[in-house]
Short mmCIF file of C-alpha atoms and ligand atoms in Angstrom, two decimals:
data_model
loop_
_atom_site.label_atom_id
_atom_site.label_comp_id
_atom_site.label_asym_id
_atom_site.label_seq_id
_atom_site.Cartn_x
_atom_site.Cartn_y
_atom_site.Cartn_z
CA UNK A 1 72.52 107.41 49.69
CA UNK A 2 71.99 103.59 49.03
CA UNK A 3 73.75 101.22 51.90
CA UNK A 4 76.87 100.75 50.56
CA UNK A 5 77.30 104.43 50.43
CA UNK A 6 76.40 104.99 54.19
CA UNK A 7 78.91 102.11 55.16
CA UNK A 8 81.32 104.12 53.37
CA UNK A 9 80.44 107.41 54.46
CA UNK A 10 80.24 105.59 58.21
CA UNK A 11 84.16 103.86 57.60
CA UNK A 12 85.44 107.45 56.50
CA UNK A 13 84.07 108.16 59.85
CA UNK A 14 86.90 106.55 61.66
CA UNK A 15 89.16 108.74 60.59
CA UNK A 16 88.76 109.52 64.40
CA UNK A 17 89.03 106.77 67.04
CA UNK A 18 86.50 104.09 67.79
CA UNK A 19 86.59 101.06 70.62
CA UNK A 20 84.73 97.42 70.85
CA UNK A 21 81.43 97.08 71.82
CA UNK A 22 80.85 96.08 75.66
CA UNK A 23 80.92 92.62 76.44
CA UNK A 24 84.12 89.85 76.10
CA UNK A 25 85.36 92.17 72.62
CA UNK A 26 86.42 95.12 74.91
CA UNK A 27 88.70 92.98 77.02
CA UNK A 28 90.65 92.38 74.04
CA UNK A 29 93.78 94.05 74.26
CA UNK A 30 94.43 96.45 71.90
CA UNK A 31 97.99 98.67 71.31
CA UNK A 32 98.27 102.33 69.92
CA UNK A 33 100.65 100.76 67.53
CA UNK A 34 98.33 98.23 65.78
CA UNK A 35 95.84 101.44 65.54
CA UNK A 36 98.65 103.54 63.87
CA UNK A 37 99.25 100.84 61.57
CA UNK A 38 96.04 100.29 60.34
CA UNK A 39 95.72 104.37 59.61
CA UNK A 40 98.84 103.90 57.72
CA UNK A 41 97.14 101.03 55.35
CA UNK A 42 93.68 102.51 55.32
CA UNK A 43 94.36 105.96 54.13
CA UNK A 44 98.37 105.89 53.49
CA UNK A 45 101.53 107.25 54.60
CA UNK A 46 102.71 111.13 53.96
CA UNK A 47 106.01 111.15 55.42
CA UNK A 48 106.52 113.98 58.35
CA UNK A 49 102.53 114.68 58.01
CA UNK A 50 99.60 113.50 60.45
CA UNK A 51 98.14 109.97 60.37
CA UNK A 52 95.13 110.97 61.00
CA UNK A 53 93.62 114.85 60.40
CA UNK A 54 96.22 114.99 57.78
CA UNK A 55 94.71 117.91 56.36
CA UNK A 56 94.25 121.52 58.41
CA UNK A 57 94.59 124.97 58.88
CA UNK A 58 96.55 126.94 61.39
CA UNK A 59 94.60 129.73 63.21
CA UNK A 60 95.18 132.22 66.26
CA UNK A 61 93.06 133.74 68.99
CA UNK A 62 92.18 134.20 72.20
CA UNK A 63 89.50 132.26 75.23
CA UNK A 64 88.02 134.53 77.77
CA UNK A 65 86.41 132.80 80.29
CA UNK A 66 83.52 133.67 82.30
CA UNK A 67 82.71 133.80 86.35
CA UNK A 68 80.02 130.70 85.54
CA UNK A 69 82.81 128.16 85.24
CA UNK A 70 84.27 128.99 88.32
CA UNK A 71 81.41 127.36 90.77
CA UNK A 72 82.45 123.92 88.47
CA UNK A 73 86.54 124.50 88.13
CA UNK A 74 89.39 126.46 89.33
CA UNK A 75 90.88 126.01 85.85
CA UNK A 76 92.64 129.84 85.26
CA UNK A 77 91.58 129.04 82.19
CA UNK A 78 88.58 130.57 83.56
CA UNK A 79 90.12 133.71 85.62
CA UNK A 80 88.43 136.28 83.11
CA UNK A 81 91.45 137.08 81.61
CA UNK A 82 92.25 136.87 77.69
CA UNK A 83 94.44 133.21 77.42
CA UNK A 84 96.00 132.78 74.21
CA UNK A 85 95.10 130.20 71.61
CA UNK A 86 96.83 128.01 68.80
CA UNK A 87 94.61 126.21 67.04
CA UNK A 88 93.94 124.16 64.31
CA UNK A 89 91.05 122.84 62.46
CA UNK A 90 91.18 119.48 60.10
CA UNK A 91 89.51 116.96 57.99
CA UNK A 92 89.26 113.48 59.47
CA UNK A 93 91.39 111.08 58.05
CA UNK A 94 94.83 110.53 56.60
CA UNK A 95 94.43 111.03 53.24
CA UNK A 96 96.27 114.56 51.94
CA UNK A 97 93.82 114.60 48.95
CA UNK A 98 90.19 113.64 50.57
CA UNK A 99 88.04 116.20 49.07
CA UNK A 100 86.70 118.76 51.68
CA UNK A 101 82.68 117.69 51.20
CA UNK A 102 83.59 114.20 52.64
CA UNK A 103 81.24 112.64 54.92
CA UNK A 104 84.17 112.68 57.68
CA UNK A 105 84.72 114.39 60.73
CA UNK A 106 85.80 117.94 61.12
CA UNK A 107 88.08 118.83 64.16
CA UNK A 108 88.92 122.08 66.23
CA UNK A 109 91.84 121.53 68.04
CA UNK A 110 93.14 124.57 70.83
CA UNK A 111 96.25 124.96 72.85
CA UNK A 112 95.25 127.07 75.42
CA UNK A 113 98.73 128.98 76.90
CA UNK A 114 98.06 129.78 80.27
CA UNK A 115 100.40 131.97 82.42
CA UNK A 116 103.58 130.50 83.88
CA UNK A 117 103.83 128.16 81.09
CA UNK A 118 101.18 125.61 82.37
CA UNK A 119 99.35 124.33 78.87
CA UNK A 120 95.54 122.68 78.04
CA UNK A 121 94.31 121.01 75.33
CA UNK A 122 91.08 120.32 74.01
CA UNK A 123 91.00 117.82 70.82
CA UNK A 124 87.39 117.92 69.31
CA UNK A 125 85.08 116.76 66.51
CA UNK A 126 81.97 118.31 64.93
CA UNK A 127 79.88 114.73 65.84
CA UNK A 128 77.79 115.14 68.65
CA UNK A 129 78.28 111.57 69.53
CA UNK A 130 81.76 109.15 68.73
CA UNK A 131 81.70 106.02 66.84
CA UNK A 132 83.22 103.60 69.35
CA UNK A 133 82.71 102.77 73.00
CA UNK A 134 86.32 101.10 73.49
CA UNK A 135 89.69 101.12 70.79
CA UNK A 136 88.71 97.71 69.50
CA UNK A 137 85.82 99.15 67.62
CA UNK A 138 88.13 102.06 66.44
CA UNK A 139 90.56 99.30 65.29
CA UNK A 140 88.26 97.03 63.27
CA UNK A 141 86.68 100.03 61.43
CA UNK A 142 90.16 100.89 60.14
CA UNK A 143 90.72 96.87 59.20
CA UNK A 144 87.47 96.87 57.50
CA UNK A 145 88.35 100.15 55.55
CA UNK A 146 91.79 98.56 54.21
CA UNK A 147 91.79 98.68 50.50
CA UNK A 148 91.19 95.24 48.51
CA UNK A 149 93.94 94.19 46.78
CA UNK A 150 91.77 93.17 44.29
CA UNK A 151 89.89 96.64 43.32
CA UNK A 152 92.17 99.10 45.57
CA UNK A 153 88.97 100.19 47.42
CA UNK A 154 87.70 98.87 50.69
CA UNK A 155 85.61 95.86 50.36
CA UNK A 156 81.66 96.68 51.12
CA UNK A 157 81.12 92.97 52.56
CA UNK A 158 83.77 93.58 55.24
CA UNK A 159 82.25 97.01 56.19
CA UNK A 160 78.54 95.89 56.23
CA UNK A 161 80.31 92.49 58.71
CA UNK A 162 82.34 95.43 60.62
CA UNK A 163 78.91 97.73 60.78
CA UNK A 164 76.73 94.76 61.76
CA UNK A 165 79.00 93.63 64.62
CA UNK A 166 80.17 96.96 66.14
CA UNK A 167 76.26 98.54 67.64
CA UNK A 168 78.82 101.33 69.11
CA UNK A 169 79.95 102.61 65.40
CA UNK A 170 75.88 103.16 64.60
CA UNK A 171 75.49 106.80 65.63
CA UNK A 172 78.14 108.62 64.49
CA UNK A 173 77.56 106.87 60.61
CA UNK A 174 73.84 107.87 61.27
CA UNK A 175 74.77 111.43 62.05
CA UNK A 176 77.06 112.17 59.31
CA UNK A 177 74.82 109.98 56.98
CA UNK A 178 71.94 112.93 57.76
CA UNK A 179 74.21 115.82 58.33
CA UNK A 180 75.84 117.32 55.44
CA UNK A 181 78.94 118.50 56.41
CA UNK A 182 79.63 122.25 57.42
CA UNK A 183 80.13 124.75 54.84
CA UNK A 184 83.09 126.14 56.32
CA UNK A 185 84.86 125.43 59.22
CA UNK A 186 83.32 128.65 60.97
CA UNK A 187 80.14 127.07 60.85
CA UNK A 188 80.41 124.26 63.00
CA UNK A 189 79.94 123.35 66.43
CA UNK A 190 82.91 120.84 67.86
CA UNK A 191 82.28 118.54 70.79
CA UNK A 192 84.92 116.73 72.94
CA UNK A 193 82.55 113.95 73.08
CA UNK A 194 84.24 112.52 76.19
CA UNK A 195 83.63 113.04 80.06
CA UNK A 196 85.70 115.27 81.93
CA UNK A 197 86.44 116.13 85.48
CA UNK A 198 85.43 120.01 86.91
CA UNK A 199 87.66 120.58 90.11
CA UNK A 200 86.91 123.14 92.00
CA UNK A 201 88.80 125.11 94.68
CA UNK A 202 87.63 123.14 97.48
CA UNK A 203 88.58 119.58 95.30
CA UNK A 204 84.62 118.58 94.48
CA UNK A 205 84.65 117.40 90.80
CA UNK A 206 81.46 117.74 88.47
CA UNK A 207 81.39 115.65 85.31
CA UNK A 208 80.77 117.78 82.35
CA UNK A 209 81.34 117.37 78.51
CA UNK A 210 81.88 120.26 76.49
CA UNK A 211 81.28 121.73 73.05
CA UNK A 212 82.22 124.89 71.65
CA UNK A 213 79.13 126.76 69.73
CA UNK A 214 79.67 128.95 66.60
CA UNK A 215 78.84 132.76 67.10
CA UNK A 216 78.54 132.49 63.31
CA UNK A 217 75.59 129.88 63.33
CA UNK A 218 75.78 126.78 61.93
CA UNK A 219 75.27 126.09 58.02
CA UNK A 220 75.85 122.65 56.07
CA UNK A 221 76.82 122.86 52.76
CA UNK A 222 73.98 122.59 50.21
CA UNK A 223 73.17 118.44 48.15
CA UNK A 224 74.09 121.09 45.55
CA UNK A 225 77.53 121.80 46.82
CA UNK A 226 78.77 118.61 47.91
CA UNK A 227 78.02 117.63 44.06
CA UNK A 228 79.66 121.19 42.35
CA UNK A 229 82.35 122.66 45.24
CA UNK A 230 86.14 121.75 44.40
CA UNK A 231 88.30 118.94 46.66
CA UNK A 232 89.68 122.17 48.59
CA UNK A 233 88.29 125.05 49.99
CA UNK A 234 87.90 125.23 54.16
CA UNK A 235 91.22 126.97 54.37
CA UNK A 236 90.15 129.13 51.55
CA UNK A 237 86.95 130.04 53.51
CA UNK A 238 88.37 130.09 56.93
CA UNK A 239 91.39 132.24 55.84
CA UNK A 240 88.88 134.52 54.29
CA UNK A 241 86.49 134.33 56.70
CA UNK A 242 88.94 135.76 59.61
CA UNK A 243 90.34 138.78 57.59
CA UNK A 244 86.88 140.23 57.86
CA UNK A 245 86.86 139.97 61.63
CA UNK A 246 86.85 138.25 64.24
CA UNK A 247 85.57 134.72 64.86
CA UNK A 248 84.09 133.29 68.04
CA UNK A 249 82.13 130.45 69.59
CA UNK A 250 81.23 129.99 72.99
CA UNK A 251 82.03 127.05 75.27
CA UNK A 252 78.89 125.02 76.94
CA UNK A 253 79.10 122.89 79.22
CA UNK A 254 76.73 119.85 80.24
CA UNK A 255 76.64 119.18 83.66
CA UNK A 256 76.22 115.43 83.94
CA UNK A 257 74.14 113.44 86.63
CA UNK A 258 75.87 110.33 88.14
CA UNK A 259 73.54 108.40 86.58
CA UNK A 260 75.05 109.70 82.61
CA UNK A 261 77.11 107.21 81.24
CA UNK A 262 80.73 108.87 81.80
CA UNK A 263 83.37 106.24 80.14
CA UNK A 264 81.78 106.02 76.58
CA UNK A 265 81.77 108.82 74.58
CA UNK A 266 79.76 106.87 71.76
CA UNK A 267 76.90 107.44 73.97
CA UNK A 268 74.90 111.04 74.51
CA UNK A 269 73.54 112.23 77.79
CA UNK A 270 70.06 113.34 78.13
CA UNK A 271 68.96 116.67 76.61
CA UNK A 272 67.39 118.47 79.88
CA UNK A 273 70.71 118.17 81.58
CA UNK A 274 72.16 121.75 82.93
CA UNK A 275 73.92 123.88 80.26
CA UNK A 276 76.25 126.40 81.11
CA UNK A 277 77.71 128.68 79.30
CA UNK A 278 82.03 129.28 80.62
CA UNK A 279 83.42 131.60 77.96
CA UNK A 280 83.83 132.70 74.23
CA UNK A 281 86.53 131.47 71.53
CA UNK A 282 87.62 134.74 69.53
CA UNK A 283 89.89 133.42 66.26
CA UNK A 284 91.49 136.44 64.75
CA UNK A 285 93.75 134.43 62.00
CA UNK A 286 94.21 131.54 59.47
CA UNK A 287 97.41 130.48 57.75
CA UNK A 288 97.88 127.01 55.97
CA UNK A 289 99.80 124.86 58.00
CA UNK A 290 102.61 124.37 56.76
CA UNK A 291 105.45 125.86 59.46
CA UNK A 292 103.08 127.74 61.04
CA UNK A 293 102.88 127.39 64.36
CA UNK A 294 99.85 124.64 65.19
CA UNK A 295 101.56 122.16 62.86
CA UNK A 296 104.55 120.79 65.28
CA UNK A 297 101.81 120.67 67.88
CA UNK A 298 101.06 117.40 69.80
CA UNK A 299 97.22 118.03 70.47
CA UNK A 300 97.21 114.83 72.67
CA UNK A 301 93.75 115.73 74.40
CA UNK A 302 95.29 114.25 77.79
CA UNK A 303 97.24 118.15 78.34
CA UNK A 304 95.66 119.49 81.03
CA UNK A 305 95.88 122.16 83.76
CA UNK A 306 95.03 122.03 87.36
CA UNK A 307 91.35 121.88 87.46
CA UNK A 308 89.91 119.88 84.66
CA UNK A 309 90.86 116.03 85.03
CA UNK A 310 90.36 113.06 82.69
CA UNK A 311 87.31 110.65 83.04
CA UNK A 312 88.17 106.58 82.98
CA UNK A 313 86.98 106.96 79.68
CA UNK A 314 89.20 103.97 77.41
CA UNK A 315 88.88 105.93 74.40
CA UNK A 316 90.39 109.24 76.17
CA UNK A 317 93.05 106.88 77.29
CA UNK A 318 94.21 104.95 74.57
CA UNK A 319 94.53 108.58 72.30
CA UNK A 320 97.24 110.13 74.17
CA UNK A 321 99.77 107.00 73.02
CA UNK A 322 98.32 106.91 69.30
CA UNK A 323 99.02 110.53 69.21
CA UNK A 324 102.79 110.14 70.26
CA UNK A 325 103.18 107.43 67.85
CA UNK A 326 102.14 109.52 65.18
CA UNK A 327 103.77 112.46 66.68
CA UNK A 328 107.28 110.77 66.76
CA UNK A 329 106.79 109.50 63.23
CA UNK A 330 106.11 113.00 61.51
CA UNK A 331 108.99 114.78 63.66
CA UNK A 332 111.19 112.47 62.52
CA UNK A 333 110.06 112.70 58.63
CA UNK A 334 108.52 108.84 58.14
C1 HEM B 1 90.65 105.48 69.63
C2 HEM B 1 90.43 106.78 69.46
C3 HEM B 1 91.31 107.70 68.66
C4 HEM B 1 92.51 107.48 68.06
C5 HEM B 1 93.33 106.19 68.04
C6 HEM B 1 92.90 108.72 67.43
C7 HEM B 1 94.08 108.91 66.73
C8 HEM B 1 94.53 110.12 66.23
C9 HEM B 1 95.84 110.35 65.67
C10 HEM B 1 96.94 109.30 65.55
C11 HEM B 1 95.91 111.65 65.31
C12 HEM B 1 97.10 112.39 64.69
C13 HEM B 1 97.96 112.95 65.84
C14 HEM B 1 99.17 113.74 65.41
O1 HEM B 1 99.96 113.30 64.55
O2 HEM B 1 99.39 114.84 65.98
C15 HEM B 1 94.63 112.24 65.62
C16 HEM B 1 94.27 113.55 65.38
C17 HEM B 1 93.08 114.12 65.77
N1 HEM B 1 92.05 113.51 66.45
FE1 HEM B 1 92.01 111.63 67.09
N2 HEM B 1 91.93 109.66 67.66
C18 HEM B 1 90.94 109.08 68.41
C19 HEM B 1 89.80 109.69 68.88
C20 HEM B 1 89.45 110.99 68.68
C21 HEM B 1 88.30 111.65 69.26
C22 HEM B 1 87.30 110.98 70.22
C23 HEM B 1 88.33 112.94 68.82
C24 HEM B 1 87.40 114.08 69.16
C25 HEM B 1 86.73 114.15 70.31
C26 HEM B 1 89.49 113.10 67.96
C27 HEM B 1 89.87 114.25 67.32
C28 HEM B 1 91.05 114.44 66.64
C29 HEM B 1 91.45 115.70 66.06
C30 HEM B 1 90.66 117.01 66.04
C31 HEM B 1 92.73 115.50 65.53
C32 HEM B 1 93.61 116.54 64.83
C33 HEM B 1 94.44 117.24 65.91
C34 HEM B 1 95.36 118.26 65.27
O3 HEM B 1 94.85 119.19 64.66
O4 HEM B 1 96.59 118.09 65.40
N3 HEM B 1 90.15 111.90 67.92
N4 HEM B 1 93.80 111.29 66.17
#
């Protein structure tokens, strides 16, 4: 891909979140509403749909967790016992037609329903790494992604100024730059990128970061594919995919070192920390979204149960407003 093709494939990117790079940018206050805004010129509005991970696919299942996860939290999410699942898996971005070989972000996003009504979420991407430090950087991808008046497509000058000035935005472009995307949703891993908080039952919190590894290996569709395959067919292949059986990944954790940075989920932690492995993700079912269950969800990733706590993470933060926002808009039908 020549540059102006990796800018693009690195602006499609922010079709998930982003923040400024450290220094006198970050201070600069940014609201959930300007973000929201600038989805809504960037890829459009759909009214009662999803700014952002417009497109997805309802699924079912269950999490068992295993005794590992207990020395780290006293999450019941982890009490061995089957804990029911809605979940639903998307394409990054707001756009209702973005063909499913874009260079973009795939997410997994679970409701986990735990006894007596208590609820977590986890909101994740198939990035290893996110492209922004703070919401400024987030915010300026999605400015420099606005279409041109001029052509109706963004402007490559303004994303190779947005590219060159935001060093936080660098990885995640690079990644999905070399990565081809998965070749169905089943054969991805998803990471929620950001530090959280283990609690255990005598109050001592670990720092881990997750990720939730396909049983079903991982598989990128081939240079051949991304040129041939149609604009739609993850449902297709995920609704297919479950009616032969069962589906499941297992949840590993990193155990971070004080030392790992914590509050920027652009950057990765080094690969000898601790892995442990907490439980396995069965998915038994796929319907399209539309009144199915998973699409009046709110997966704001701040839904949490006693024993797993937010980092000071900004970007964590500044999600759980943009996701009301956008929430509030579709349930109403704008
Ligand atoms: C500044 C950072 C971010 C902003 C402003 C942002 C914003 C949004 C918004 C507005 C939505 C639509 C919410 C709805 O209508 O229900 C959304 C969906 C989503 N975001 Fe983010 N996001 C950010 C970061 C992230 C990160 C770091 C991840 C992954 C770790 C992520 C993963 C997802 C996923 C998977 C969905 C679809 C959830 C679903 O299926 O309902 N986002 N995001």
């Amino acid at each position: 891909m020549d540059a102006d093709g990796l800018l693009a494939a690195g602006l499609l990117a922010a079709g998930i979140g982003l923040g400024a790079t450290p220094g006198a940018a970050a201070e600069q206050e940014v609201t959930a509403q300007q973000v929201v805004s600038a989805m809504e010129k960037a890829f459009g509005v759909t009214p009662g749909e999803r700014r952002n991970h417009i497109k997805g696919t309802c699924a079912a299942g269950r999490f068992v967790g295993l005794p590992a996860a207990t020395a780290y939290s006293r999450s019941a999410l982890f009490s061995g016992q089957p804990v029911p699942v809605v979940a639903r898996f998307s394409l990054a971005g707001g756009n209702p037609r973005a063909p499913d070989t874009a260079r973009t972000p795939r997410g997994m996003a679970l409701e986990f329903r735990l006894d007596g009504g208590a609820l977590q979420h986890m909101t994740m991407i198939n990035t290893p790494v996110f492209g922004a430090a703070q919401p400024k950087t987030f915010l300026d991808q999605l400015l420099a992604m606005q279409p041109d008046p001029a052509t109706g497509k963004p402007d490559p000058e303004k994303l190779k100024a947005f590219r060159a000035s935001h060093p936080d935005s660098l990885a995640q472009a690079k990644f999905l730059e070399e990565h081809n995307p998965p070749a169905s949703f089943a054969n991805s891993s998803y990471f929620g990128l950001h530090t959280f908080r283990f609690v255990d039952r005598d109050g001592r919190t670990t720092p881990v970061r997750w990720r939730f590894v396909p049983q079903d290996g991982e598989h990128p569709l081939s240079d051949e594919e991304l040129k041939t395959l149609p604009a739609d067919f993850l449902e297709r292949r995920l609704i297919e995919r479950t009616r032969q059986g069962p589906l499941r990944w297992d949840m590993v954790l990193t155990i971070g070192r004080p030392e790992d940075p914590q509050n920027d989920p652009s950057r990765t932690w080094p690969e000898d920390r601790q892995q442990v492995k907490v439980g396995t993700l069965t998915i038994d079912s796929a319907t399209p979204q539309k009144d199915a269950t998973c699409e009046k969800i709110n997966y704001d990733p701040l839904v949490m149960a006693d024993g797993i706590a937010p980092s000071d993470d900004p970007v964590l933060h500044f999600r759980s407003p943009s996701y009301a926002i956008s929430f509030a808009k579709r349930a109403a039908g704008q």
